[in-house]
Amino acid sequence: MSTRTPKQAVVFMLAFLLLMEWLVPLPAVTDTGFIHIFMIVAAIYFLIMFLQLPNWLTLLLMSGVTLYGLHHIFFHEPFLGAAWWQVVADEFVVNYQLLMNGAFIEVTDFFRSLMLLILLAIMSYLMYFWVIYVQRIFFFLALTVVYVAVMDTFTAYDATGAMVRIVLLGFTLLALLKAYRLTASAAPGERGALLFRWSLGAFVIVAAAVLAGTAAPKAEPQWPDPVPFIESAAGIEGGGGGPGVQRIGYSTEDSRLGGGFEMDDSPVFQAEVEHTEYWRGESLNHYTGHGWEENRTVEEQPDYTLYEDEVDTEAGTAEVQFAENVSYDPWFYPGEFQQVLNSSGEQAEADGFTGELRTQGGGSAPPSYTLGYETASFPIERMQEVTTNESDPAHVTEQFTQVPDTLPDRVADLAEELTEDYDNRYDQARAVEDYLTGQEFVYDTENIPVPGENEDYVDQFLFESQRGYCDNFSTSMAVLLRTLDIPTRWVKGFTPGEEVDYTTETTTREVRNDNAHSWVEVYFPEVGWVPFEPTPGFSDSFSYVYEESGESEEEWEPSEPETPEFPEEDEEEEETEEEDTAEAAGESGGFNWWQPALAALILAGGLIYFRRNLVKLWMRRRYQSPGRGAGFVRSYESLLRLLHLLGWKRGPHETLREYAVRMDEILETDSLRTLTEHYERQFYGRKADEGMPDHIAEAWRDVVGRAGA
């Protein structure tokens, strides 16, 4: 068995960690599971390769580890038993036939996993060859960066943390390999010091670069995501609402909800508006148990009005400009649509069932258009007066209280439990909204399950996963209220978007694909369709007001508010002031985390720059006097240990006198021989000098001074 050094172990371990960055993205872009098993098996491969065992033993151990890894993932039969070998043999026969027939994509998961493990075993050999023998790793590092960058760009994998790890691992590995090559050609007595200086300096530089790159302000990406551009150029329509991992955006298909999605911040349109409102696409009324569909249950198309005449409204104008290569059929609009003001001569009409605004005669929405709209302030007192559904129009009740017969009873039971303390429709709606935005549920866009054929989408979310995004929360609120015979509908569109410019009268907002959203509307007689926001983390722009005072309701209180004690109010005000002060300090460039990190780096750099002077000063103070008798013996032995730490190691069969002669040649003096002879007299003669001879003290200072230099 070959002897390996700790230095080789360090670089080989770093190479292993670098290789693992190739495995981390696999679960995000493929159906690969048990990724931790592949990593553990790869680690064992690297250990076996590092030990450099005989070839037959290496092959035997790697084969055993491979088989056990496959057993852990796929098999329930006893390991290496007769039944186990039969299953393995069947797998090989089936996959051999598939390969011979050219059906490469149909090979089984067992065979794919076997090929991946064999590839990892080969990589362990290649990494050993590159790192230990050739001592070069730049080509593999460059491939790793390209691979991870491609994964980040074209898949759901987020490589933000991976790139930081790769830079740290890769450049540290490059620095260490360079240091090893330099020390191999250096004089034996200088190798330790050279390795220490090179490694420490390289590590400080890499750490400083990573910290600076993380903390420093960064410009927005010039091409945030090329995928939407490529899809647009190729004529591929984005969106989608089917199960599995999707790309976020306005969906045209909502009959099958569920599954996670990857973010997409590419722009959809810019709009100059007078109010901050959600952008409406369309509403759907029929819940299937898996998603939403349009169901026209009445013969005559009703007028699609949101607000009743008794509600106070405010008119506004929206000028919309779609982004380049972006086209949608619906005209997106805030509030309630009134009329088209300018669209290059094209006109639009709103569908009476869905509210979707479409071009008359068909076709996509124009690249730019201007339309008039109205926003409303919803009177809380009048909404709280609605205690039954007797005043609801017949067509509203028929279309917007439907739930499937397969809806589990526990959904309706939960709705009853949440609203049992409230006798009016408004408080019942706010109670359900408050429950969904509470601590029981988590907003997440990844790893969201897709309900099975016999599972209900709402039931699965409310009682099993309790994790999801806007579609989960909005659909759940709509269905919960429908079980109470409260008319609701599911609305989809966009949130207001990000403000990019403003004037005293208008604001210009940029709406991106990741602003795609869904929410709920509840019907109130004499008020109209009132929007609610049940998704955690989303701040709605809806206005609920008290008619008597004209004040807005900032936050719904589930019970009558109690008059707080004055000391508690004072404490809350103090806490708020402290929080505001802290936020202001952060916004004005206060003391952030990167400042002490930068100070530490400057201090470390100063210590490295002045290390020679500091070492000299420390050695002069620590080894100022050698002492007498037994004290000199201890001081001399301490000096030998110091020389060892500085890189001048004494050979295993080298006598003290031989070591002293060699060191005197390195230090260009004869003082260590003088000290060695004096040490031998003190150690073996066991006779202490009455005083320290001047030539011994001079020799001591000479050795300490030269070693420190």
XYZ file of C-alpha atoms in Angstrom:
709
model
C 0.000 0.000 0.000
C 1.408 3.374 -1.007
C 2.070 6.004 1.643
C -0.042 9.117 1.301
C 0.583 12.480 2.947
C -1.891 14.806 4.683
C -1.260 17.385 1.954
C -2.457 14.940 -0.686
C -5.480 14.075 1.452
C -6.483 17.742 1.658
C -6.371 18.403 -2.093
C -8.067 15.087 -2.887
C -10.892 15.943 -0.481
C -11.313 19.355 -2.125
C -11.436 17.641 -5.517
C -14.184 15.344 -4.209
C -16.251 18.313 -2.999
C -15.814 19.970 -6.389
C -17.075 16.841 -8.145
C -20.136 16.755 -5.862
C -21.270 20.055 -7.374
C -22.078 18.009 -10.490
C -24.510 15.854 -8.507
C -26.312 18.584 -6.551
C -28.415 19.887 -9.513
C -29.657 16.440 -10.574
C -32.779 16.267 -8.330
C -33.891 19.695 -9.604
C -33.648 18.837 -13.303
C -34.266 15.079 -13.428
C -36.190 12.473 -11.481
C -32.996 11.318 -9.757
C -33.601 10.419 -6.123
C -31.417 9.183 -3.256
C -28.756 11.699 -4.232
C -27.175 11.346 -0.789
C -26.547 7.658 -1.508
C -24.671 8.531 -4.687
C -22.577 11.041 -2.734
C -21.742 8.536 -0.003
C -20.767 5.881 -2.555
C -18.617 8.435 -4.398
C -16.882 9.333 -1.127
C -16.045 5.659 -0.576
C -14.728 5.434 -4.145
C -12.398 8.359 -3.432
C -11.203 6.791 -0.178
C -10.430 3.480 -1.887
C -8.595 5.249 -4.701
C -6.606 7.374 -2.247
C -5.395 4.327 -0.322
C -3.852 2.905 -3.541
C -4.591 -0.708 -2.715
C -3.660 -3.550 -5.070
C -5.674 -3.443 -8.275
C -7.593 -6.636 -7.569
C -8.600 -5.411 -4.108
C -9.567 -1.965 -5.423
C -11.802 -3.525 -8.084
C -13.369 -5.895 -5.547
C -14.122 -3.150 -3.020
C -15.539 -0.764 -5.611
C -17.765 -3.483 -7.055
C -19.060 -4.346 -3.602
C -19.796 -0.724 -2.766
C -21.575 -0.269 -6.106
C -23.786 -3.305 -5.590
C -24.655 -2.306 -2.043
C -25.535 1.216 -3.157
C -27.896 -0.182 -5.801
C -29.316 -2.596 -3.236
C -30.067 0.239 -0.815
C -31.909 2.196 -3.513
C -33.846 -0.497 -5.375
C -34.062 -3.861 -3.626
C -35.907 -5.324 -0.664
C -34.493 -8.849 -0.994
C -31.631 -9.888 1.326
C -28.342 -8.510 0.026
C -26.472 -11.034 -2.194
C -29.129 -13.686 -1.576
C -30.418 -15.991 -4.305
C -33.545 -13.898 -4.880
C -31.396 -10.760 -4.978
C -29.118 -12.190 -7.698
C -32.177 -13.277 -9.683
C -33.566 -9.720 -9.702
C -30.173 -8.316 -10.730
C -29.881 -10.867 -13.533
C -33.356 -9.975 -14.788
C -32.397 -6.289 -14.812
C -29.318 -6.992 -16.914
C -31.268 -9.143 -19.385
C -34.011 -6.539 -19.836
C -31.592 -3.654 -20.285
C -29.371 -5.647 -22.655
C -32.367 -6.264 -24.913
C -33.340 -2.576 -24.780
C -29.823 -1.506 -25.730
C -29.638 -3.989 -28.579
C -32.944 -2.645 -29.924
C -31.717 0.947 -29.716
C -34.276 1.895 -27.047
C -31.735 3.843 -25.025
C -34.222 6.166 -23.329
C -36.278 3.208 -22.086
C -33.570 1.608 -19.942
C -34.605 1.089 -16.329
C -33.716 3.292 -13.374
C -31.508 0.485 -12.047
C -29.371 0.547 -15.180
C -29.182 4.351 -15.231
C -28.063 4.368 -11.603
C -25.467 1.684 -12.326
C -24.046 3.767 -15.170
C -23.898 6.838 -12.925
C -22.045 4.922 -10.218
C -19.572 3.528 -12.754
C -19.020 7.068 -14.023
C -18.337 8.239 -10.461
C -15.841 5.408 -9.989
C -14.038 6.430 -13.182
C -14.050 10.046 -12.029
C -12.435 9.057 -8.727
C -9.518 7.615 -10.722
C -9.311 10.654 -13.011
C -9.416 13.077 -10.087
C -6.636 11.118 -8.373
C -4.556 11.271 -11.539
C -5.165 15.007 -12.060
C -4.680 16.071 -8.445
C -2.004 13.717 -7.084
C 0.136 12.974 -10.142
C -0.327 15.829 -12.612
C -1.294 18.399 -9.934
C -3.504 20.277 -12.414
C -7.224 20.937 -12.007
C -8.015 24.080 -14.012
C -9.676 22.268 -16.930
C -12.080 20.396 -14.638
C -12.790 23.585 -12.677
C -13.686 25.425 -15.895
C -15.982 22.568 -16.940
C -17.678 22.690 -13.538
C -18.357 26.413 -13.839
C -19.813 26.001 -17.339
C -21.944 23.007 -16.281
C -23.429 24.771 -13.253
C -24.007 27.983 -15.229
C -25.938 26.072 -17.905
C -27.996 24.316 -15.230
C -28.827 27.639 -13.596
C -29.790 29.273 -16.901
C -31.900 26.595 -18.547
C -33.359 24.614 -15.618
C -35.084 25.153 -12.286
C -31.780 24.796 -10.419
C -30.613 27.893 -8.522
C -26.795 27.972 -8.622
C -26.275 31.098 -6.517
C -24.764 29.217 -3.593
C -23.092 26.656 -5.844
C -21.047 29.309 -7.662
C -19.737 30.659 -4.362
C -18.760 27.166 -3.245
C -17.085 26.413 -6.583
C -15.024 29.609 -6.430
C -13.888 28.835 -2.882
C -13.115 25.178 -3.567
C -11.662 25.655 -7.037
C -9.315 28.534 -6.366
C -8.192 27.086 -3.039
C -7.401 23.850 -4.859
C -5.519 25.706 -7.602
C -3.484 27.599 -4.994
C -2.581 24.466 -3.028
C -1.519 22.546 -6.129
C 0.617 25.490 -7.224
C 2.182 25.616 -3.752
C 2.965 21.891 -3.869
C 4.651 22.278 -7.246
C 6.732 25.186 -5.955
C 7.820 23.404 -2.784
C 8.817 20.318 -4.755
C 11.558 22.336 -6.474
C 12.571 24.340 -3.385
C 15.416 23.561 -1.009
C 14.429 21.072 1.717
C 14.809 23.636 4.474
C 12.596 26.203 2.764
C 9.635 24.034 1.798
C 7.605 24.411 4.979
C 7.848 28.184 5.133
C 7.157 28.522 1.403
C 4.090 26.282 1.611
C 2.750 28.204 4.610
C 3.242 31.626 3.050
C 1.788 30.683 -0.327
C -1.229 28.827 1.090
C -2.120 31.502 3.635
C -1.789 34.333 1.139
C -3.867 32.524 -1.469
C -6.598 31.678 1.041
C -6.840 35.292 2.244
C -7.090 36.549 -1.347
C -9.799 34.014 -2.264
C -11.771 34.733 0.916
C -11.501 38.484 0.348
C -12.685 38.133 -3.247
C -15.690 36.017 -2.237
C -16.664 38.333 0.620
C -16.280 41.425 -1.534
C -18.273 39.860 -4.355
C -21.037 38.845 -1.949
C -21.268 42.128 -0.058
C -20.677 44.608 -2.866
C -23.671 46.050 -4.753
C -24.276 44.307 -8.060
C -25.907 45.561 -11.234
C -29.011 43.856 -12.528
C -28.287 41.120 -15.084
C -28.197 42.511 -18.617
C -29.954 39.368 -19.869
C -31.810 38.009 -16.817
C -33.092 34.866 -18.472
C -32.502 33.901 -22.119
C -35.114 31.136 -22.061
C -38.197 33.363 -22.571
C -36.415 35.182 -25.407
C -35.498 31.892 -27.079
C -39.062 30.626 -26.679
C -40.480 33.858 -28.102
C -38.066 33.859 -31.037
C -38.974 30.250 -31.781
C -42.690 30.959 -31.512
C -43.137 28.813 -28.407
C -45.904 30.060 -26.118
C -44.982 30.147 -22.435
C -47.205 29.745 -19.434
C -49.068 26.643 -18.568
C -50.905 25.333 -15.602
C -50.340 21.636 -15.795
C -48.744 19.544 -13.111
C -45.024 19.224 -12.562
C -42.357 21.919 -12.637
C -43.547 24.885 -14.694
C -42.245 28.343 -15.442
C -44.137 31.078 -13.651
C -46.313 33.301 -15.820
C -49.892 34.002 -16.827
C -51.507 30.634 -17.515
C -54.132 29.867 -20.128
C -54.883 26.391 -18.745
C -56.023 26.002 -15.133
C -57.988 22.752 -15.124
C -55.128 20.892 -13.435
C -53.411 22.870 -10.694
C -50.493 21.755 -8.566
C -46.767 21.186 -8.784
C -43.941 23.652 -8.290
C -42.566 26.165 -10.734
C -39.349 27.951 -11.530
C -39.093 31.725 -11.359
C -38.963 33.962 -14.430
C -38.444 37.695 -14.027
C -38.605 38.594 -17.715
C -40.827 41.649 -18.371
C -44.383 41.340 -19.698
C -45.495 44.970 -19.967
C -45.044 48.470 -18.590
C -48.017 50.607 -17.657
C -48.602 54.192 -16.603
C -51.568 54.228 -14.217
C -53.194 56.498 -11.671
C -53.866 53.786 -9.062
C -51.992 50.787 -7.697
C -54.267 47.867 -8.553
C -54.062 44.197 -9.454
C -54.131 43.552 -13.229
C -57.109 41.434 -14.236
C -56.906 38.658 -16.811
C -60.072 36.628 -16.304
C -62.152 34.883 -13.642
C -63.346 31.272 -13.608
C -66.397 29.879 -11.856
C -66.357 26.050 -12.007
C -64.173 24.117 -9.555
C -63.527 20.534 -10.697
C -61.640 19.170 -7.697
C -58.353 19.531 -9.577
C -58.560 23.083 -10.923
C -60.806 25.694 -12.533
C -62.822 25.781 -15.740
C -65.318 28.104 -17.386
C -68.914 26.888 -17.144
C -71.624 29.008 -18.770
C -74.699 27.852 -16.871
C -77.059 30.595 -18.090
C -78.164 31.215 -21.651
C -77.850 34.999 -21.799
C -74.440 36.545 -21.299
C -74.628 38.894 -18.305
C -72.957 42.277 -18.093
C -69.566 41.870 -16.505
C -69.743 44.571 -13.853
C -67.718 44.475 -10.668
C -69.289 47.275 -8.653
C -72.906 48.178 -7.952
C -74.119 51.736 -8.499
C -74.228 52.444 -4.755
C -70.439 52.021 -4.392
C -68.100 55.013 -4.563
C -65.703 54.682 -7.487
C -62.828 56.686 -8.907
C -61.969 56.818 -12.608
C -58.481 56.311 -13.976
C -56.518 55.759 -17.170
C -53.991 53.016 -17.922
C -51.457 53.180 -20.761
C -50.058 49.685 -21.388
C -46.982 48.811 -23.493
C -46.094 45.120 -23.940
C -42.431 44.129 -23.854
C -40.656 43.170 -27.057
C -41.541 39.674 -28.345
C -44.353 39.371 -25.759
C -47.905 38.775 -26.946
C -51.087 37.784 -25.097
C -54.688 37.474 -26.219
C -56.268 39.176 -23.177
C -55.978 42.897 -22.566
C -54.904 43.231 -18.938
C -56.606 46.007 -16.981
C -56.955 47.254 -13.386
C -60.251 47.606 -11.535
C -63.405 47.590 -13.689
C -62.969 48.146 -17.431
C -64.849 51.122 -18.888
C -63.680 51.850 -22.429
C -60.777 51.715 -24.871
C -59.251 55.159 -25.365
C -56.453 54.426 -27.820
C -55.221 51.157 -29.326
C -54.304 51.940 -32.955
C -57.947 51.683 -33.975
C -58.632 48.280 -32.388
C -61.504 47.814 -29.962
C -62.022 45.326 -27.132
C -65.013 43.764 -25.448
C -65.288 42.053 -22.062
C -66.635 38.523 -21.824
C -69.742 38.597 -19.642
C -68.867 35.329 -17.909
C -65.112 35.614 -17.324
C -64.412 39.341 -17.586
C -61.623 38.611 -20.046
C -61.024 41.605 -22.308
C -60.473 40.485 -25.917
C -59.933 42.158 -29.268
C -63.155 42.457 -31.243
C -63.004 39.989 -34.116
C -60.320 37.891 -32.411
C -56.560 38.037 -32.306
C -53.946 39.090 -29.807
C -53.985 42.279 -27.810
C -52.228 45.186 -29.553
C -48.602 45.932 -28.555
C -49.834 49.053 -26.760
C -53.208 50.387 -25.712
C -54.854 52.940 -23.437
C -58.078 52.248 -21.574
C -60.273 53.773 -18.906
C -61.117 51.974 -15.681
C -62.700 52.520 -12.280
C -61.545 51.517 -8.805
C -63.823 51.212 -5.788
C -63.768 51.679 -2.035
C -65.769 48.883 -0.422
C -68.058 49.947 2.483
C -67.508 47.690 5.483
C -70.831 48.495 7.203
C -72.870 47.491 4.157
C -70.860 44.304 3.659
C -71.424 43.391 7.311
C -75.170 43.779 6.787
C -75.184 40.724 4.488
C -76.114 37.822 6.781
C -77.933 35.488 4.349
C -77.885 34.647 0.652
C -81.509 35.649 0.081
C -80.532 38.870 -1.690
C -78.089 37.190 -4.074
C -79.285 37.160 -7.714
C -80.281 33.728 -8.986
C -77.594 33.584 -11.689
C -74.921 34.486 -9.108
C -76.011 31.694 -6.785
C -76.217 29.222 -9.672
C -72.770 29.968 -11.089
C -70.645 30.822 -8.074
C -71.575 28.481 -5.205
C -70.837 25.188 -6.992
C -68.533 22.596 -5.413
C -67.955 19.052 -6.728
C -69.844 16.167 -5.148
C -66.509 14.498 -4.420
C -65.344 17.319 -2.125
C -64.479 15.716 1.246
C -66.788 16.656 4.116
C -63.918 17.857 6.267
C -63.489 20.899 3.993
C -67.024 22.076 4.795
C -66.514 21.178 8.466
C -63.422 23.381 8.560
C -65.321 26.282 6.982
C -68.054 25.960 9.621
C -65.473 25.895 12.394
C -63.657 28.982 11.101
C -66.811 31.086 10.736
C -69.019 29.867 13.603
C -68.376 33.030 15.647
C -69.406 35.412 12.848
C -72.895 36.126 11.569
C -72.162 38.203 8.470
C -70.552 37.497 5.116
C -67.747 40.054 5.410
C -66.403 38.805 8.737
C -66.750 35.214 7.559
C -64.674 35.978 4.474
C -62.057 37.797 6.543
C -61.944 34.904 9.041
C -61.133 32.419 6.269
C -58.614 34.845 4.775
C -57.003 35.318 8.194
C -56.750 31.548 8.708
C -55.016 30.952 5.378
C -52.471 33.710 5.997
C -51.685 32.326 9.461
C -48.878 30.169 10.818
C -50.438 26.857 9.777
C -49.504 27.349 6.123
C -46.231 27.988 4.309
C -45.834 29.911 1.065
C -43.527 27.931 -1.225
C -43.056 27.540 -4.971
C -40.953 24.366 -4.964
C -41.686 20.749 -4.101
C -45.438 21.332 -4.294
C -47.322 18.031 -4.673
C -49.720 17.319 -7.510
C -52.898 15.655 -6.168
C -53.666 12.223 -7.542
C -56.717 11.384 -9.624
C -58.754 10.543 -6.521
C -57.472 13.446 -4.428
C -59.070 16.866 -4.140
C -56.754 19.829 -4.733
C -58.143 21.904 -1.843
C -58.430 19.006 0.592
C -54.863 17.912 -0.094
C -53.570 21.442 0.550
C -55.632 22.198 3.668
C -55.065 18.941 5.521
C -51.914 17.330 4.138
C -49.235 19.479 2.528
C -50.251 22.923 3.937
C -47.608 24.287 1.578
C -48.174 26.071 -1.702
C -48.470 29.344 -3.614
C -51.239 31.688 -4.725
C -53.284 29.071 -6.605
C -53.458 26.885 -3.491
C -54.505 29.709 -1.177
C -56.971 31.449 -3.501
C -58.675 28.218 -4.569
C -58.944 27.064 -0.962
C -60.578 30.311 0.160
C -63.045 30.257 -2.724
C -64.073 26.646 -2.049
C -64.277 27.058 1.741
C -66.687 29.979 1.338
C -68.706 28.153 -1.312
C -69.423 25.355 1.172
C -71.199 28.081 3.199
C -73.244 29.080 0.099
C -71.258 32.302 -0.238
C -70.739 33.206 -3.945
C -67.064 33.370 -4.884
C -64.982 33.262 -8.048
C -61.317 32.647 -8.790
C -59.475 35.496 -10.523
C -56.083 35.411 -12.209
C -53.845 38.124 -13.580
C -50.862 40.037 -12.192
C -49.956 41.937 -9.050
C -49.364 45.695 -9.570
C -45.691 45.197 -10.493
C -42.634 47.228 -9.566
C -42.652 51.011 -9.667
C -39.977 52.253 -12.083
C -41.043 55.909 -12.395
C -43.640 58.292 -11.019
C -45.102 61.769 -11.313
C -47.415 63.693 -9.023
C -50.446 62.105 -10.715
C -49.324 58.753 -12.166
C -46.942 55.910 -11.556
C -45.149 53.778 -14.143
C -44.976 50.124 -13.185
C -43.163 47.193 -14.772
C -45.016 43.887 -14.623
C -42.954 40.722 -14.996
C -43.803 37.052 -15.332
C -43.110 36.503 -11.642
C -45.923 38.980 -10.883
C -48.462 36.417 -12.163
C -51.005 35.872 -9.410
C -54.478 34.649 -8.470
C -56.913 35.897 -5.839
C -60.572 35.617 -4.753
C -63.665 37.744 -5.246
C -66.725 37.465 -2.990
C -70.146 38.780 -3.994
C -71.997 41.264 -1.749
C -75.464 42.571 -2.714
C -75.534 46.364 -3.260
C -71.718 46.350 -3.288
C -70.618 43.949 -6.023
C -67.623 41.677 -6.340
C -65.114 42.411 -3.577
C -61.525 41.103 -3.870
C -59.689 39.316 -1.035
C -56.033 38.299 -0.722
C -55.530 34.969 1.131
C -51.913 34.361 0.015
C -49.283 35.038 2.730
C -46.700 37.668 1.924
C -48.816 39.547 -0.624
C -49.901 43.075 0.243
C -53.195 43.798 -1.476
C -54.207 47.228 -2.739
C -57.904 46.754 -1.960
C -59.704 49.518 -0.092
C -62.156 48.538 2.672
C -63.554 51.689 4.347
C -65.948 52.665 7.121
C -68.564 54.942 5.579
C -69.209 56.944 8.750
C -65.609 57.961 9.376
C -64.185 57.446 5.901
C -61.218 55.619 7.457
C -59.721 52.532 5.844
C -59.505 49.215 7.644
C -55.782 48.533 7.858
C -56.078 45.089 9.420
C -59.110 42.970 10.184
C -59.552 42.189 13.875
C -61.311 38.871 14.595
C -62.772 40.231 17.840
C -63.695 43.551 19.423
C -60.488 45.470 20.110
C -59.669 46.062 23.755
C -58.324 49.353 25.054
C -54.620 48.744 25.656
C -52.879 49.746 28.851
C -50.858 52.924 28.433
C -47.532 51.376 29.540
C -47.943 48.633 26.926
C -48.724 51.240 24.279
C -45.637 53.184 25.254
C -43.541 50.037 25.046
C -44.945 49.225 21.618
C -44.196 52.756 20.440
C -40.658 52.476 21.776
C -40.175 49.130 20.025
C -41.536 50.594 16.790
C -39.218 53.571 17.087
C -36.268 51.246 17.691
C -37.188 49.141 14.662
C -37.591 52.257 12.505
C -34.256 53.565 13.736
C -32.570 50.264 12.952
C -34.124 50.160 9.486
C -33.098 53.754 8.849
C -29.563 52.970 9.944
C -29.450 50.043 7.560
C -30.825 52.080 4.675
C -28.410 54.943 5.305
C -25.355 52.750 5.192
C -25.079 51.832 8.883
C -22.927 49.169 10.406
C -23.579 46.067 8.304
C -22.153 42.578 8.596
C -19.627 43.031 5.819
C -17.875 45.890 7.613
C -16.390 43.754 10.416
C -15.568 41.116 7.806
C -13.694 43.711 5.750
C -11.935 44.984 8.875
C -10.891 41.427 9.732
C -9.509 40.948 6.228
C -7.531 44.194 6.461
C -6.165 43.109 9.841
C -5.229 39.698 8.440
C -3.542 41.347 5.473
C -1.581 43.614 7.794
C -0.461 40.678 9.897
C 0.697 38.839 6.789
C 2.480 41.905 5.399
C 4.336 42.604 8.650
C 4.725 38.954 9.599
C 8.523 39.008 9.357
C 8.860 41.922 11.768
C 6.289 40.372 14.095
C 8.105 37.023 14.056
C 11.395 38.757 14.791
C 9.871 40.699 17.667
C 8.198 37.607 19.106
C 11.375 35.515 18.864
C 13.479 38.181 20.513
C 11.058 38.381 23.419
C 10.405 34.650 23.671
C 14.035 33.561 23.217
C 15.729 36.562 24.783
C 17.893 34.488 27.138
C 18.738 30.778 27.021
C 19.098 30.340 30.773
C 21.714 28.324 32.627
C 22.129 24.630 33.352
C 18.815 22.792 33.122
C 17.239 26.020 31.955
C 19.572 26.080 28.954
C 18.666 22.454 28.136
C 14.960 23.318 28.043
C 15.621 26.476 26.025
C 17.759 24.594 23.482
C 15.086 21.911 23.020
C 12.462 24.646 22.599
C 14.678 26.257 19.943
C 14.820 22.941 18.058
C 11.026 22.749 18.083
C 10.824 26.292 16.729
C 13.202 25.443 13.871
C 11.038 22.413 13.140
C 7.891 24.586 12.956
C 9.680 27.013 10.647
C 10.248 24.185 8.178
C 13.747 22.993 9.101
C 12.965 19.475 10.213
C 15.552 17.193 11.726
C 15.924 13.916 9.876
C 14.867 10.696 11.663
C 18.451 9.338 11.648
C 20.226 12.685 11.904
C 22.305 13.367 15.035
C 22.202 16.721 16.769
C 25.680 17.588 15.492
C 24.788 16.637 11.909
C 21.610 18.713 12.157
C 23.594 21.657 13.593
C 26.094 21.496 10.723
C 23.281 21.468 8.136
C 21.445 24.333 9.813
C 24.608 26.420 10.070
C 25.013 26.042 6.302
C 21.431 27.228 5.769
C 21.732 30.127 8.238
C 25.309 30.891 7.106
C 26.802 30.762 10.610
C 28.501 28.351 13.005
C 26.554 29.386 16.103
C 24.217 26.380 16.303
C 27.206 24.019 16.507
C 28.481 26.084 19.416
C 25.107 25.864 21.146
C 24.867 22.127 20.431
C 28.254 21.418 22.018
C 27.250 23.451 25.081
C 23.916 21.584 25.230
C 25.664 18.200 25.193
C 27.964 19.260 28.035
C 24.996 20.449 30.089
C 22.777 17.466 29.280
C 25.282 14.637 29.640
C 27.601 16.237 32.185
C 24.682 17.206 34.461
C 26.803 20.102 35.663
C 25.428 23.611 35.629
C 27.646 26.539 34.720
C 28.087 29.171 37.352
C 27.346 31.787 34.683
C 26.483 32.066 31.026
C 29.638 32.356 28.887
C 29.591 35.401 26.665
C 30.237 33.407 23.497
C 27.219 31.146 24.248
C 24.923 34.126 24.760
C 26.230 35.684 21.542
C 25.720 32.420 19.620
C 22.156 32.157 20.985
C 21.253 35.666 19.837
C 22.823 34.969 16.436
C 20.765 31.795 15.814
C 17.527 33.368 17.033
C 18.071 36.456 14.902
C 18.886 34.539 11.720
C 16.015 32.060 12.177
C 13.586 34.927 12.700
C 14.769 36.563 9.488
